Short mmCIF file of C-alpha atoms in Angstrom, two decimals:
data_model
loop_
_atom_site.label_atom_id
_atom_site.label_comp_id
_atom_site.label_asym_id
_atom_site.label_seq_id
_atom_site.Cartn_x
_atom_site.Cartn_y
_atom_site.Cartn_z
CA MET A 277 -71.04 -76.68 43.18
CA PHE A 278 -74.41 -78.17 43.72
CA TYR A 279 -75.87 -81.31 45.49
CA ARG A 280 -78.44 -82.70 46.59
CA SER A 281 -80.42 -85.27 48.43
CA GLY A 282 -83.49 -87.39 47.98
CA LYS A 283 -82.86 -88.17 51.54
CA TRP A 284 -84.38 -85.11 52.51
CA ASP A 285 -87.52 -84.86 49.32
CA ALA A 286 -90.79 -86.92 50.83
CA LYS A 287 -91.43 -90.05 49.36
CA ARG A 288 -92.85 -90.52 45.69
CA PRO A 289 -97.11 -91.35 45.54
CA ASP A 290 -95.94 -94.51 43.15
CA SER A 291 -93.49 -95.37 45.09
CA GLY A 292 -95.27 -98.08 46.99
CA GLY A 293 -94.26 -96.44 50.31
CA VAL A 294 -90.73 -97.48 49.08
CA GLU A 295 -88.32 -94.56 49.44
CA SER A 296 -87.09 -93.83 46.13
CA PRO A 297 -83.19 -93.87 45.88
CA PHE A 298 -82.57 -89.91 44.23
CA THR A 299 -78.53 -87.73 44.84
CA GLN A 300 -78.38 -84.75 42.14
CA ARG A 301 -74.73 -83.68 42.00
CA GLN A 302 -73.58 -80.43 39.13
CA PHE A 303 -70.36 -78.85 39.32
CA GLY A 304 -67.47 -77.18 37.06
CA ALA A 305 -64.33 -74.81 36.56
CA THR A 306 -62.92 -72.71 34.46
CA VAL A 307 -59.59 -70.92 34.30
CA SER A 308 -58.45 -68.27 31.91
CA GLY A 309 -55.27 -66.03 30.92
CA PRO A 310 -52.81 -64.96 29.07
CA LEU A 311 -50.00 -67.23 27.33
CA ILE A 312 -48.64 -64.30 25.38
CA LYS A 313 -49.55 -60.64 26.84
CA ASP A 314 -51.12 -58.88 24.50
CA LYS A 315 -51.67 -61.32 21.76
CA LEU A 316 -52.73 -65.04 23.06
CA PHE A 317 -55.45 -65.55 24.66
CA TYR A 318 -56.89 -69.30 27.12
CA VAL A 319 -60.36 -69.95 28.25
CA VAL A 320 -60.91 -73.54 29.25
CA SER A 321 -63.95 -74.71 31.19
CA VAL A 322 -65.22 -77.79 32.27
CA GLU A 323 -69.14 -78.40 33.89
CA ARG A 324 -70.58 -82.45 34.91
CA TYR A 325 -74.16 -83.02 35.72
CA ASP A 326 -74.53 -86.14 37.28
CA THR A 327 -77.50 -87.62 38.68
CA ASP A 328 -78.70 -90.60 40.26
CA ASP A 329 -83.10 -91.68 39.95
CA SER A 330 -85.17 -94.70 40.75
CA THR A 331 -88.69 -95.88 39.00
CA TYR A 332 -90.96 -98.28 40.77
CA THR A 333 -93.00 -100.47 38.59
CA ASN A 334 -96.25 -101.81 40.68
CA TYR A 335 -96.86 -105.02 39.81
CA ASP A 336 -99.85 -107.58 40.52
CA PRO A 337 -97.71 -110.41 41.07
CA ALA A 338 -100.57 -111.99 39.62
CA LEU A 339 -100.11 -110.98 36.48
CA VAL A 340 -95.74 -111.03 37.20
CA SER A 341 -96.74 -114.82 37.36
CA ALA A 342 -99.35 -115.12 34.33
CA VAL A 343 -96.63 -113.28 32.04
CA GLN A 344 -93.82 -115.31 32.72
CA SER A 345 -95.90 -118.92 32.57
CA SER A 346 -97.97 -117.76 28.91
CA SER A 347 -94.88 -116.14 27.23
CA GLY A 348 -91.66 -116.42 28.84
CA TYR A 349 -90.95 -112.94 29.50
CA THR A 350 -90.14 -111.56 33.61
CA LEU A 351 -91.21 -108.65 34.21
CA HIS A 352 -89.31 -106.43 36.34
CA PRO A 353 -91.72 -105.43 39.88
CA GLY A 354 -89.98 -102.60 42.31
CA LEU A 355 -87.75 -100.44 42.27
CA GLN A 356 -85.95 -99.25 39.36
CA THR A 357 -82.92 -97.07 39.64
CA TRP A 358 -80.75 -95.20 35.81
CA ASN A 359 -78.22 -92.12 36.32
CA GLU A 360 -78.19 -89.42 34.37
CA SER A 361 -75.14 -87.30 33.37
CA TYR A 362 -74.01 -84.40 30.98
CA THR A 363 -70.17 -83.64 30.49
CA THR A 364 -69.31 -80.56 28.46
CA GLY A 365 -65.87 -79.43 28.16
CA LEU A 366 -64.50 -76.30 26.21
CA ILE A 367 -60.97 -74.70 24.99
CA LYS A 368 -61.01 -71.44 23.48
CA LEU A 369 -58.27 -69.53 22.46
CA ASP A 370 -57.55 -66.13 21.26
CA TRP A 371 -55.37 -64.44 19.08
CA TYR A 372 -54.78 -60.70 18.10
CA ALA A 373 -52.13 -60.98 15.09
CA SER A 374 -52.76 -57.43 13.88
CA ALA A 375 -54.91 -54.51 15.12
CA ALA A 376 -57.21 -55.53 12.02
CA SER A 377 -56.88 -58.76 12.61
CA HIS A 378 -58.41 -61.07 15.58
CA TRP A 379 -58.28 -65.22 14.96
CA THR A 380 -60.23 -67.21 17.40
CA PHE A 381 -60.30 -71.34 17.75
CA ARG A 382 -63.00 -73.25 19.36
CA TYR A 383 -62.89 -76.74 20.49
CA ASN A 384 -66.09 -78.40 22.52
CA ALA A 385 -67.16 -81.78 23.59
CA ALA A 386 -69.69 -83.45 25.82
CA LYS A 387 -70.93 -86.43 25.70
CA GLU A 388 -74.03 -87.41 27.68
CA SER A 389 -76.18 -90.86 28.75
CA ASN A 390 -79.78 -91.47 30.32
CA GLY A 391 -80.33 -94.25 31.25
CA SER A 392 -83.95 -93.45 30.95
CA GLN A 393 -83.97 -92.29 27.52
CA LEU A 394 -87.69 -93.46 26.86
CA GLY A 395 -89.06 -94.13 30.38
CA TRP A 396 -91.34 -96.96 32.24
CA GLY A 397 -93.75 -97.55 34.76
CA GLY A 398 -96.34 -95.67 34.47
CA GLY A 399 -100.46 -97.28 33.92
CA GLY A 400 -103.75 -96.84 33.21
CA GLY A 401 -103.20 -95.67 29.74
CA PRO A 402 -103.74 -98.07 26.55
CA GLN A 403 -100.63 -99.75 27.02
CA GLY A 404 -100.65 -99.91 30.37
CA ILE A 405 -97.43 -100.09 32.83
CA GLN A 406 -94.75 -99.93 30.75
CA ASP A 407 -91.71 -102.55 32.37
CA VAL A 408 -88.21 -101.48 32.29
CA THR A 409 -88.27 -103.87 28.95
CA SER A 410 -89.18 -101.66 27.12
CA GLY A 411 -87.20 -99.09 28.03
CA GLY A 412 -84.32 -97.03 26.25
CA THR A 413 -80.93 -95.76 26.85
CA ARG A 414 -79.01 -92.61 25.47
CA ASP A 415 -75.77 -92.29 25.28
CA ILE A 416 -74.23 -89.40 22.96
CA THR A 417 -70.75 -88.18 22.79
CA ASP A 418 -70.17 -84.77 20.61
CA GLN A 419 -66.87 -83.35 19.33
CA SER A 420 -67.02 -79.95 17.17
CA PHE A 421 -64.18 -77.03 16.87
CA SER A 422 -64.47 -73.29 14.72
CA LEU A 423 -61.54 -71.29 13.37
CA ALA A 424 -63.01 -67.66 13.37
CA ASN A 425 -61.09 -64.57 11.92
CA LEU A 426 -62.20 -60.59 12.35
CA TRP A 427 -60.87 -58.66 10.14
CA THR A 428 -61.32 -54.79 10.14
CA PRO A 429 -58.73 -52.34 7.72
CA SER A 430 -60.47 -49.75 7.93
CA GLY A 431 -63.74 -47.99 9.29
CA THR A 432 -65.51 -48.99 6.52
CA PHE A 433 -65.55 -52.67 6.06
CA VAL A 434 -65.55 -55.80 8.17
CA ASN A 435 -65.28 -59.19 7.15
CA ASP A 436 -66.66 -62.44 9.02
CA PHE A 437 -65.14 -65.16 7.81
CA ARG A 438 -65.35 -68.85 10.21
CA ILE A 439 -64.97 -72.68 9.18
CA LEU A 440 -66.82 -75.23 11.26
CA GLY A 441 -67.31 -79.23 12.45
CA SER A 442 -68.95 -81.67 14.41
CA LYS A 443 -69.07 -84.81 14.54
CA ARG A 444 -72.46 -86.54 16.55
CA ASP A 445 -72.46 -89.96 18.11
CA HIS A 446 -75.91 -90.79 18.79
CA ASP A 447 -77.16 -94.59 20.40
CA LEU A 448 -80.33 -95.26 21.70
CA GLU A 449 -80.66 -98.80 23.32
CA SER A 450 -82.76 -100.75 23.57
CA LEU A 451 -83.19 -101.84 27.70
CA ASP A 452 -84.70 -105.30 27.31
CA PRO A 453 -80.86 -107.61 27.05
CA THR A 454 -82.85 -110.00 25.08
CA LEU A 455 -84.23 -107.95 22.09
CA GLY A 456 -87.07 -109.58 22.49
CA PRO A 457 -90.66 -108.52 20.53
CA SER A 458 -92.88 -105.71 21.74
CA VAL A 459 -95.50 -107.18 23.80
CA THR A 460 -98.39 -104.24 24.87
CA LEU A 461 -101.81 -106.12 27.09
CA ALA A 462 -103.95 -103.25 26.31
CA GLY A 463 -105.00 -102.03 29.06
CA ILE A 464 -102.37 -104.10 31.47
CA ALA A 465 -98.61 -104.34 30.71
CA THR A 466 -95.97 -103.52 27.93
CA PHE A 467 -92.68 -105.38 27.53
CA GLY A 468 -89.82 -106.31 25.10
CA THR A 469 -88.18 -104.13 22.95
CA GLN A 470 -89.53 -100.33 22.43
CA ARG A 471 -90.13 -100.94 18.51
CA PHE A 472 -88.56 -98.01 17.06
CA LEU A 473 -85.02 -99.59 18.71
CA PRO A 474 -81.93 -99.95 18.75
CA GLN A 475 -81.21 -96.78 16.70
CA VAL A 476 -76.91 -96.42 16.24
CA ARG A 477 -76.06 -93.16 13.87
CA THR A 478 -73.13 -90.63 13.69
CA GLU A 479 -73.55 -87.45 12.05
CA LYS A 480 -71.25 -85.30 10.41
CA ASP A 481 -71.00 -81.41 9.88
CA TYR A 482 -68.55 -78.82 7.85
CA GLU A 483 -69.58 -75.98 7.04
CA LEU A 484 -67.92 -72.85 5.49
CA PHE A 485 -69.20 -68.97 5.84
CA ASP A 486 -68.00 -65.23 5.07
CA ALA A 487 -69.84 -61.89 5.42
CA ALA A 488 -69.05 -59.56 4.12
CA THR A 489 -69.67 -55.88 5.45
CA TRP A 490 -69.58 -52.17 3.31
CA PHE A 491 -70.08 -48.31 5.09
CA THR A 492 -70.95 -46.27 2.42
CA GLY A 493 -72.65 -42.55 3.00
CA LYS A 494 -76.25 -43.90 4.24
CA HIS A 495 -75.55 -47.50 3.03
CA THR A 496 -74.49 -50.42 5.15
CA LEU A 497 -73.91 -53.38 2.72
CA LYS A 498 -73.90 -56.79 3.64
CA ALA A 499 -73.29 -60.05 1.42
CA GLY A 500 -71.99 -63.42 2.31
CA VAL A 501 -72.35 -67.17 1.49
CA ASP A 502 -72.91 -70.31 4.08
CA LEU A 503 -71.73 -73.89 2.62
CA MET A 504 -72.61 -76.57 3.96
CA GLN A 505 -72.31 -80.22 4.27
CA THR A 506 -74.25 -82.76 6.39
CA LYS A 507 -73.48 -86.93 6.64
CA VAL A 508 -75.78 -89.28 8.30
CA SER A 509 -74.81 -93.25 8.72
CA GLY A 510 -75.92 -96.07 10.59
CA SER A 511 -79.02 -98.13 11.87
CA LEU A 512 -82.86 -98.55 12.39
CA PRO A 513 -84.16 -101.92 12.21
CA LEU A 514 -86.91 -100.59 13.05
CA GLN A 515 -89.99 -102.94 14.21
CA PHE A 516 -86.79 -105.78 13.11
CA ALA A 517 -87.84 -107.13 16.70
CA GLY A 518 -91.68 -107.95 15.97
CA VAL A 519 -94.82 -106.08 18.13
CA TYR A 520 -97.35 -107.97 19.40
CA ARG A 521 -100.23 -106.30 20.81
CA PHE A 522 -103.19 -108.52 22.72
CA GLN A 523 -106.61 -106.63 24.24
CA ALA A 524 -109.95 -108.16 24.42
CA PHE A 525 -111.76 -109.88 21.47
CA GLY A 526 -114.60 -112.57 21.08
CA PRO A 527 -114.51 -114.28 24.33
CA PHE A 528 -111.60 -113.02 25.87
CA THR A 529 -112.24 -110.56 28.06
CA SER A 530 -108.29 -109.22 28.44
CA GLY A 531 -105.50 -109.12 26.55
CA LEU A 532 -104.11 -111.56 29.06
CA GLN A 533 -106.70 -114.23 28.35
CA ALA A 534 -105.46 -113.53 24.49
CA MET A 535 -102.59 -114.20 25.23
CA GLN A 536 -102.69 -117.23 26.92
CA ALA A 537 -104.96 -118.62 24.57
CA PRO A 538 -104.10 -121.92 22.17
CA ASN A 539 -103.31 -120.52 18.81
CA PRO A 540 -104.93 -122.60 15.67
CA TYR A 541 -101.37 -122.18 13.57
CA GLY A 542 -99.52 -123.26 16.69
CA GLY A 543 -98.57 -122.86 19.95
CA GLN A 544 -99.70 -119.62 22.12
CA GLY A 545 -101.39 -116.51 22.11
CA LEU A 546 -104.09 -114.90 19.58
CA PRO A 547 -102.01 -111.19 19.07
CA VAL A 548 -104.84 -108.55 17.03
CA ALA A 549 -102.19 -107.70 15.28
CA PHE A 550 -98.27 -108.34 14.54
CA ILE A 551 -95.83 -106.04 12.66
CA GLN A 552 -92.27 -106.92 12.11
CA GLY A 553 -89.81 -105.21 9.62
CA PHE A 554 -86.78 -107.18 7.93
CA GLY A 555 -84.71 -106.05 4.61
CA LYS A 556 -81.92 -103.29 4.89
CA ASP A 557 -81.55 -100.80 8.17
CA SER A 558 -77.79 -99.66 7.19
CA LEU A 559 -78.05 -95.68 6.57
CA ASP A 560 -75.72 -93.07 4.74
CA ILE A 561 -77.15 -90.79 3.38
CA LYS A 562 -74.77 -87.05 2.64
CA ALA A 563 -76.75 -83.26 2.53
CA GLY A 564 -75.96 -80.83 0.65
CA TYR A 565 -77.13 -77.15 2.38
CA TYR A 566 -75.70 -73.94 0.15
CA SER A 567 -76.83 -69.92 0.94
CA ALA A 568 -75.91 -67.12 -0.67
CA PHE A 569 -77.60 -63.27 0.88
CA PHE A 570 -77.59 -59.72 -0.04
CA GLN A 571 -78.69 -57.05 2.15
CA ASP A 572 -78.37 -52.80 2.73
CA ASN A 573 -79.37 -50.66 5.19
CA TRP A 574 -80.21 -48.11 3.63
CA GLN A 575 -80.51 -44.46 6.75
CA ILE A 576 -83.31 -42.50 4.35
CA THR A 577 -83.55 -39.81 6.99
CA ASP A 578 -82.31 -39.29 10.68
CA ARG A 579 -85.34 -40.87 11.30
CA PHE A 580 -86.29 -43.27 8.69
CA SER A 581 -84.59 -46.62 7.54
CA LEU A 582 -85.18 -49.53 5.14
CA ASN A 583 -83.64 -52.71 5.61
CA LEU A 584 -83.59 -54.66 1.60
CA GLY A 585 -82.36 -58.20 1.55
CA LEU A 586 -82.38 -61.85 -0.98
CA ARG A 587 -81.16 -64.68 0.06
CA TYR A 588 -80.44 -68.11 -2.11
CA ASP A 589 -80.84 -71.08 -0.93
CA LYS A 590 -80.50 -74.52 -2.03
CA GLU A 591 -80.73 -77.75 -0.26
CA SER A 592 -79.41 -81.01 -1.63
CA LEU A 593 -80.78 -84.25 -0.54
CA PRO A 594 -79.61 -87.97 -1.35
CA ALA A 595 -82.92 -89.21 -4.00
CA PHE A 596 -85.08 -92.01 -2.92
CA HIS A 597 -87.54 -93.91 -4.41
CA ASP A 598 -91.35 -93.36 -4.96
CA VAL A 599 -93.56 -94.38 -2.66
CA SER A 600 -96.78 -93.23 -3.83
CA ASP A 601 -97.66 -96.20 -5.61
CA TYR A 602 -98.56 -99.53 -3.85
CA ASP A 603 -100.09 -102.95 -4.53
CA ALA A 604 -101.04 -104.92 -1.87
CA LEU A 605 -99.98 -108.26 -1.03
CA ALA A 606 -100.71 -111.23 -3.50
CA ALA A 607 -100.95 -114.74 -3.09
CA GLY A 608 -97.29 -116.29 -2.28
CA GLY A 609 -95.76 -113.12 -0.91
CA PRO A 610 -93.33 -113.42 1.50
CA ALA A 611 -92.45 -117.06 3.15
CA GLN A 612 -93.31 -115.03 6.75
CA LEU A 613 -96.92 -115.43 5.76
CA THR A 614 -97.79 -117.90 4.19
CA SER A 615 -99.29 -119.66 6.99
CA TRP A 616 -101.66 -116.66 7.79
CA THR A 617 -104.59 -117.05 5.60
CA ILE A 618 -108.47 -116.32 6.45
CA GLN A 619 -109.14 -118.90 9.12
CA THR A 620 -112.09 -119.21 11.41
CA LEU A 621 -110.89 -118.51 15.30
CA PRO A 622 -112.24 -121.39 17.88
CA GLY A 623 -114.71 -119.95 19.92
CA SER A 624 -116.13 -117.11 17.84
CA THR A 625 -118.44 -116.82 15.42
CA GLY A 626 -116.89 -115.77 11.88
CA GLY A 627 -113.61 -114.10 13.10
CA THR A 628 -110.02 -113.70 11.29
CA VAL A 629 -106.90 -113.88 10.36
CA VAL A 630 -106.04 -111.07 8.02
CA PRO A 631 -102.39 -110.03 6.48
CA GLY A 632 -103.10 -106.73 6.21
CA GLY A 633 -99.06 -105.53 4.59
CA PRO A 634 -96.69 -105.79 3.49
CA TYR A 635 -97.49 -103.42 0.81
CA TYR A 636 -95.27 -103.10 -2.26
CA ALA A 637 -94.16 -100.08 -4.45
CA LYS A 638 -94.85 -100.66 -7.83
CA ASP A 639 -91.45 -101.23 -10.04
CA LEU A 640 -88.96 -99.06 -7.86
CA SER A 641 -86.06 -99.77 -9.55
CA THR A 642 -87.10 -97.87 -12.52
CA HIS A 643 -87.62 -94.33 -11.31
CA SER A 644 -87.18 -92.13 -8.32
CA ASN A 645 -87.58 -88.84 -6.79
CA ASP A 646 -85.25 -85.92 -6.79
CA TRP A 647 -85.48 -83.68 -3.48
CA SER A 648 -83.06 -81.08 -4.37
CA SER A 649 -84.52 -77.48 -4.15
CA SER A 650 -83.75 -74.04 -4.80
CA ARG A 651 -85.22 -71.26 -3.24
CA VAL A 652 -85.30 -66.83 -3.80
CA SER A 653 -86.04 -65.43 -0.26
CA PRO A 654 -87.12 -61.67 -0.46
CA ARG A 655 -86.96 -59.95 2.63
CA LEU A 656 -87.99 -56.17 3.48
CA SER A 657 -88.13 -54.11 6.69
CA PHE A 658 -88.95 -50.17 8.09
CA ASN A 659 -88.28 -48.21 10.98
CA TRP A 660 -89.80 -44.78 11.15
CA GLN A 661 -89.49 -42.60 14.30
CA ALA A 662 -92.94 -40.21 13.29
CA THR A 663 -92.20 -38.87 16.54
CA ASP A 664 -90.13 -38.43 19.56
CA VAL A 665 -92.35 -40.86 21.28
CA THR A 666 -94.01 -43.16 18.10
CA ARG A 667 -91.90 -45.77 16.65
CA PHE A 668 -92.89 -48.09 14.25
CA TYR A 669 -91.88 -50.45 12.39
CA GLY A 670 -92.92 -52.88 9.86
CA GLY A 671 -91.78 -55.81 7.45
CA TYR A 672 -91.86 -58.50 5.20
CA GLY A 673 -89.56 -61.75 4.39
CA THR A 674 -90.02 -65.35 3.56
CA PHE A 675 -88.77 -67.92 5.75
CA SER A 676 -87.55 -71.60 5.55
CA GLY A 677 -85.95 -74.15 7.49
CA ARG A 678 -83.60 -77.12 7.21
CA THR A 679 -85.30 -80.86 6.33
CA GLN A 680 -84.70 -82.72 9.66
CA LEU A 681 -82.63 -86.04 8.56
CA GLY A 682 -83.88 -87.63 11.58
CA PRO A 683 -86.95 -88.40 10.20
CA PHE A 684 -86.10 -88.38 6.40
CA GLY A 685 -83.22 -90.88 6.76
CA ALA A 686 -86.69 -93.25 8.42
CA VAL A 687 -88.32 -92.70 5.00
CA PHE A 688 -85.72 -93.11 3.32
CA LEU A 689 -85.24 -96.66 4.56
CA ASN A 690 -88.82 -98.12 5.37
CA ASN A 691 -89.55 -97.48 1.50
CA GLY A 692 -90.92 -100.82 0.85
CA THR A 693 -87.72 -102.57 -1.08
CA ASP A 694 -84.75 -101.61 1.00
CA MET A 695 -86.56 -102.22 4.13
CA GLN A 696 -90.12 -103.77 4.02
CA THR A 697 -92.91 -103.99 7.15
CA ILE A 698 -94.92 -106.77 7.50
CA VAL A 699 -98.73 -106.12 9.70
CA GLN A 700 -100.76 -109.01 10.07
CA ILE A 701 -104.39 -108.10 11.71
CA LEU A 702 -106.58 -110.42 13.67
CA GLN A 703 -110.51 -109.50 13.29
CA ALA A 704 -113.33 -110.97 14.91
CA ASP A 705 -116.68 -110.66 13.89
#
């Protein structure tokens, strides 16, 4: 068991002289033993990590008042507390069915939460001080199981068989209770919904693996297959809440002044950029990964061995529209842009409001890309004991990894058709 109290810590430099609450706890337990003597054994384990922490936001009171009166947003100065926790559990059973057959069942569960996954505070950079509303939380629930069998019917053959499955519920939520637009006053403050939040998704994985090994003479031969399927579903509303950026330009010496300025189209505020996504935000994709391999460990002499291998991988990803060819925004575009035409700004010379998008791919409904691929990867290595005190190693091979479905899913959705993004840029000469 581990316990730490923040009362024993020095005050943080960014806390404004205020004591920052902090407590950390970590504990766990494991029990194991036989269920059936010499046949069936169990292990049960639980572990918990828990931290209460805080972040201090040091705003100028005049800024808090100005933002409230200009935009209706409420900034949150002072100390904000948050919690991070992680709980894991394991159940494992080992069954010795015979001298040649050993079965293992394993179940894992985990629950994780982090109230400051996307942190806030800071200051001094392009985003200025980040309000708590620009932060995000994370909640993850994991479950997985595996069933494995190790079969050794003779001294010259071993077979390793496994079935695995897992499920992950992954939620990233905004700390802005209103889910309002993200606003940046360059170098001063950022507040409102982080542009890529909220994100909610579920991932399910299923895998079948089998590898057989033969020992014959000077050769150890091994062959196997690895078959895996992944399903991802959820939502990814990229910049759906809207993003405003205010900064110094023309007659305005700061982003705060630009936000307080009257807008020629009504209302208040002259952002140098506005971005908003809209359309379909739901994601439901499936990918497959299929592999087979063969290798030979050849002990040519007592001092020299050669390893030869060949691996085949096939990756099957969902097809989506080809977005390599774009058309810029044309006259009569979306209704959201009809009032954003080239205009002269009051108080500046030749200032213009210019639509910078959206950009649409041409004729996306008529063709798509097949992202499936196959790869053959040879491998070769050697081990040479040249003398009693000198050994040489060497090898060559080609290796490849799986496509990460997180970034792939974002591109899959934000394809200019199902999901579109408006970009409006204000330029002042």
